[in-house]
Short mmCIF file of C-alpha atoms in Angstrom, two decimals:
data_model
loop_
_atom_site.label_atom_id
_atom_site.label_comp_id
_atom_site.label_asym_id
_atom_site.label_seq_id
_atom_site.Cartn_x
_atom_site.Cartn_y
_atom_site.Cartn_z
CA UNK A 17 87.77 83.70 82.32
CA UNK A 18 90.76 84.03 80.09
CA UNK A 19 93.97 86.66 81.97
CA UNK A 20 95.92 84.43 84.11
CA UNK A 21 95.48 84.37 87.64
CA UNK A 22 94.89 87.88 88.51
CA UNK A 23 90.97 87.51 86.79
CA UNK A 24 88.11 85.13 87.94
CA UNK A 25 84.05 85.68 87.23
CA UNK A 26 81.13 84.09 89.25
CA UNK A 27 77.49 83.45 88.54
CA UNK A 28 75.55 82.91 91.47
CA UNK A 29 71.59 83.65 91.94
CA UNK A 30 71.75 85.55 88.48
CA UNK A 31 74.71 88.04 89.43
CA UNK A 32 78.24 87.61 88.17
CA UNK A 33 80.74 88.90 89.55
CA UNK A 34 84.16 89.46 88.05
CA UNK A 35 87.12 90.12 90.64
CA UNK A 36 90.70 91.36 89.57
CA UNK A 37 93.32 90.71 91.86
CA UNK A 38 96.61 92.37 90.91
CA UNK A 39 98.69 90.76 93.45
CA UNK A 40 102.13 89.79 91.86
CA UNK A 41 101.77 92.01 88.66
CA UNK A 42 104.13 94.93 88.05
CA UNK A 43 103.26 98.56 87.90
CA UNK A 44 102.72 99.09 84.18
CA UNK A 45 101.31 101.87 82.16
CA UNK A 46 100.53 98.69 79.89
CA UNK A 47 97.08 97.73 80.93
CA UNK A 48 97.30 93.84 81.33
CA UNK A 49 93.92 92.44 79.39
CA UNK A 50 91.48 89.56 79.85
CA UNK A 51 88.23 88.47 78.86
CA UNK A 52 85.70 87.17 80.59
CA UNK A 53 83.60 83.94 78.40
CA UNK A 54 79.61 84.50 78.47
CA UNK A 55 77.86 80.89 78.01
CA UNK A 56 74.46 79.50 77.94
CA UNK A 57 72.63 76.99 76.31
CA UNK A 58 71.08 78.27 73.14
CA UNK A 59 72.95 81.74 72.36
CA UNK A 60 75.89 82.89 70.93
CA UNK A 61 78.99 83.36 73.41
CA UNK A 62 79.99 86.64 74.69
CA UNK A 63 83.61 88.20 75.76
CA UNK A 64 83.74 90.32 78.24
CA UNK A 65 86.68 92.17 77.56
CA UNK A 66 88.66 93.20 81.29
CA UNK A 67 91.47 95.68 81.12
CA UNK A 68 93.83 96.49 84.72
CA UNK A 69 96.35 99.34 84.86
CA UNK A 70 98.61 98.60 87.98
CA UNK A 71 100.16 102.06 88.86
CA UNK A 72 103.04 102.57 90.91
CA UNK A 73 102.54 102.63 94.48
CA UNK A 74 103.25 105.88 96.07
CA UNK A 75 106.46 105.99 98.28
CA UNK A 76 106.26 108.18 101.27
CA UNK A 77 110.25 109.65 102.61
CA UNK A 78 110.38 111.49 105.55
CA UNK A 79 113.63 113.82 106.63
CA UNK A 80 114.02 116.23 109.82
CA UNK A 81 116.69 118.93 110.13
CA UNK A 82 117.42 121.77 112.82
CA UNK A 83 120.24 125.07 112.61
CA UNK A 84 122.62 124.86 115.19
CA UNK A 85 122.79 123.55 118.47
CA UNK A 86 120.42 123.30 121.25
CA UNK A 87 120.99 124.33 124.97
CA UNK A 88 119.45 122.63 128.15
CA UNK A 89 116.48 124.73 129.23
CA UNK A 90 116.12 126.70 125.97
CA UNK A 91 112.33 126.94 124.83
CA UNK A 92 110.99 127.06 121.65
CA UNK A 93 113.69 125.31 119.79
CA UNK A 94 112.64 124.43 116.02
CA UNK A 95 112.91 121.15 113.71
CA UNK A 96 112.00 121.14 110.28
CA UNK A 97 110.12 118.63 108.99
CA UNK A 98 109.80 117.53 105.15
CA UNK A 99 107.13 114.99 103.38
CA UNK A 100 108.07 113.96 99.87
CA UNK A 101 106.74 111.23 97.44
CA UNK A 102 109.28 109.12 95.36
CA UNK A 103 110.30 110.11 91.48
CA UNK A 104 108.98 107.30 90.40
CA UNK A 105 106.43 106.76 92.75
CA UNK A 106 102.77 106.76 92.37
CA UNK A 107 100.48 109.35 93.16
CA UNK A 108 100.10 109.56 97.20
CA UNK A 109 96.04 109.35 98.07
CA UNK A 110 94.56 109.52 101.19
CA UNK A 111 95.30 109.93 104.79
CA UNK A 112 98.84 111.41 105.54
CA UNK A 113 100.16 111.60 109.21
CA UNK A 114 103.51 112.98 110.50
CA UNK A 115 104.03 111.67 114.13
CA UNK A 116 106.61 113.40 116.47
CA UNK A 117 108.48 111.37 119.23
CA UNK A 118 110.86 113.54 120.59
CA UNK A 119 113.63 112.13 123.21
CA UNK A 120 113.60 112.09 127.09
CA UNK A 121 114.62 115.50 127.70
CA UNK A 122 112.79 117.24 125.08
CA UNK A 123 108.75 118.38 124.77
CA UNK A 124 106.77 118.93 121.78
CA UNK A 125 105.08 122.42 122.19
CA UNK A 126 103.48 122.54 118.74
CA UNK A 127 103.35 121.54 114.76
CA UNK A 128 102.18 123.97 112.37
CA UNK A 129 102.88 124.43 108.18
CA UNK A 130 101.82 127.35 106.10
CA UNK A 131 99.07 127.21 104.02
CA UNK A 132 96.26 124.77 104.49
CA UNK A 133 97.62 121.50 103.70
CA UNK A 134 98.31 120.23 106.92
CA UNK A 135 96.06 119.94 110.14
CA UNK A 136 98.38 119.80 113.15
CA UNK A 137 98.18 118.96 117.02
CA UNK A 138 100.97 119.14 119.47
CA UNK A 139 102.05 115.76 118.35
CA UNK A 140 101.32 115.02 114.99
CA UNK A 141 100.04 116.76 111.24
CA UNK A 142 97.72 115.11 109.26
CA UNK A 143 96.48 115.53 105.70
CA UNK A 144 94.02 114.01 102.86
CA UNK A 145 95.71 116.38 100.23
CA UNK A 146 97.19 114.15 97.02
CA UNK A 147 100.75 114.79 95.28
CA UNK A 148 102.46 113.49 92.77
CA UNK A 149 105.67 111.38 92.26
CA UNK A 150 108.51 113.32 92.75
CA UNK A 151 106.14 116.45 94.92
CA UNK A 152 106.44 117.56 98.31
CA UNK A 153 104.28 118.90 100.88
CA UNK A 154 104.84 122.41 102.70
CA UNK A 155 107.03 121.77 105.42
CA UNK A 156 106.36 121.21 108.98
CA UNK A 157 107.95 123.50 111.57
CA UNK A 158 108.16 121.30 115.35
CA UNK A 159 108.69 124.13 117.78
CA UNK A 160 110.18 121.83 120.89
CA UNK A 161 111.57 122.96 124.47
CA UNK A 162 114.63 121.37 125.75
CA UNK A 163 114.43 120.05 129.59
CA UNK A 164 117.51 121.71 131.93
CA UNK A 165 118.76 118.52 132.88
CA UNK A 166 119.09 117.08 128.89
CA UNK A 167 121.81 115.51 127.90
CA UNK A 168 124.37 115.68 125.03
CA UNK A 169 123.03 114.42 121.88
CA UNK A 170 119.56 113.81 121.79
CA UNK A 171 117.80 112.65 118.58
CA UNK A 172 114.66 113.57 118.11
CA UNK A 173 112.30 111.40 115.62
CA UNK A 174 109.38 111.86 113.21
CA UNK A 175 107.77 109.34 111.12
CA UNK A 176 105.04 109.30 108.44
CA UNK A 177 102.54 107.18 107.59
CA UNK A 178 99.57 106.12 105.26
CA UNK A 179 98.76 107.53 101.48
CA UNK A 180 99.05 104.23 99.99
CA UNK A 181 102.48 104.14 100.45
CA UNK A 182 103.97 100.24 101.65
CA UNK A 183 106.17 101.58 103.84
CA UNK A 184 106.25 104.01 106.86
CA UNK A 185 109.40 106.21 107.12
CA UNK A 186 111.22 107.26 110.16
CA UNK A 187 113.65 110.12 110.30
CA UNK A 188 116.11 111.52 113.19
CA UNK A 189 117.90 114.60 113.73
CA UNK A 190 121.04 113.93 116.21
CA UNK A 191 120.85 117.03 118.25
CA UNK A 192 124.01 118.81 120.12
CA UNK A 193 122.78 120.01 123.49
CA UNK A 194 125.21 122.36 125.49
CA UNK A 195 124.72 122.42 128.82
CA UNK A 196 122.94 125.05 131.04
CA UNK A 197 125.76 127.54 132.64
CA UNK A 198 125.07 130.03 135.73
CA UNK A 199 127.83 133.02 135.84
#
C-alpha cells in the first residue's frame, strides 16, 4: 500500500483486508488518499484507490447556573443546566449523559428538559440525539432541596460525558446559602 502510515492491506486465506488508521492526521475536509497495489503472477496490477475524511471531533461544554440565593431547608430549589457542542467542533453522535453531584448539604429531587430529547432520573439525563457544531440541547432543569443545617457556599456540580467528544466537562455553580431563621 501506497498513503503513509495511516493505510496497510493484508492477504491472508484469500481475504484482504485493508485497515485505515487515522491516528496523528488532522481533521480535514481534504480527504487524505492512498492506493492500495493488487499483484499476482501473470496479470496486470491493480490500484485500489483509498480515500479518509478525518472530521472534527465533537467537543462537549457543560455550564450550570441558578437565580438568587438559596436558604437552608428550602425545597425545590432549581439549577439550570446547559449541553453545547463546540463552533468548530464535529458533529456529537451517540450516547450523551449529564451526571449531577450535588454537595453535602444538598439532595437531588429530580432532572427533567422539555421536549423529548433527554431521558432523565433523579441523578442524571441521558440522550442518543445528534447536534451539530456550534448546537445545543434543551436545557436541563435540577430541581434540588437544601438540608437545614447547610452551610454558606455550596457548589453544586454537573458533568457530561460521551458523544465522541475527547473530553468530559465539569461545571459548578457556587451557591449562597442563608441560613435558616426562627422569629
Amino acid at each position: 500500500p501506497t498513503g503513509g502510515n495511516w493505510l496497510s492491506a493484508s492477504l491472508s486465506g484469500g481475504t484482504l483486508t485493508v485497515s485505515v488508521n487515522p491516528a496523528g492526521l488532522s481533521a480535514s475536509s481534504t480527504a487524505y488518499t492512498g492506493n492500495v497495489k493488487l499483484s499476482a503472477t501473470g496479470v496486470n496490477d491493480v490500484l485500489v484507490p483509498v480515500n479518509l475524511t478525518v472530521s472534527p471531533q465533537s467537543a462537549l461544554s457543560v455550564t450550570k447556573s441558578h437565580a438568587g440565593d438559596f436558604s437552608a431547608g428550602q425545597l425545590g430549589a432549581i439549577y439550570t443546566i446547559k449541553v453545547g457542542n463546540g463552533a468548530s467542533a464535529g458533529p456529537i453522535n451517540g450516547l450523551v449523559t449529564v451526571t449531577e453531584n450535588p454537595p453535602n448539604g444538598m439532595a437531588v429531587v429530580s432532572m427533567s428538559s422539555t421536549g423529548n430529547v433527554w431521558t432523565c432520573t433523579a441523578g442524571s439525563c441521558t440522550t442518543n440525539n445528534s447536534i451539530s457544531g456550534g448546537a445545543s440541547y434543551p436545557p436541563i432543569t435540577v430541581t434540588v432541596n437544601v438540608a437545614s443545617t447547610a452551610t454558606s457556599p455550596l457548589t453544586n456540580y454537573a458533568s457530561v460525558s460521551g458523544g465522541g467528544s475527547s473530553t468530559s466537562p465539569t461545571s459548578g455553580d457556587s451557591t449562597n446559602i442563608t441560613p435558616l431563621t426562627c422569629t
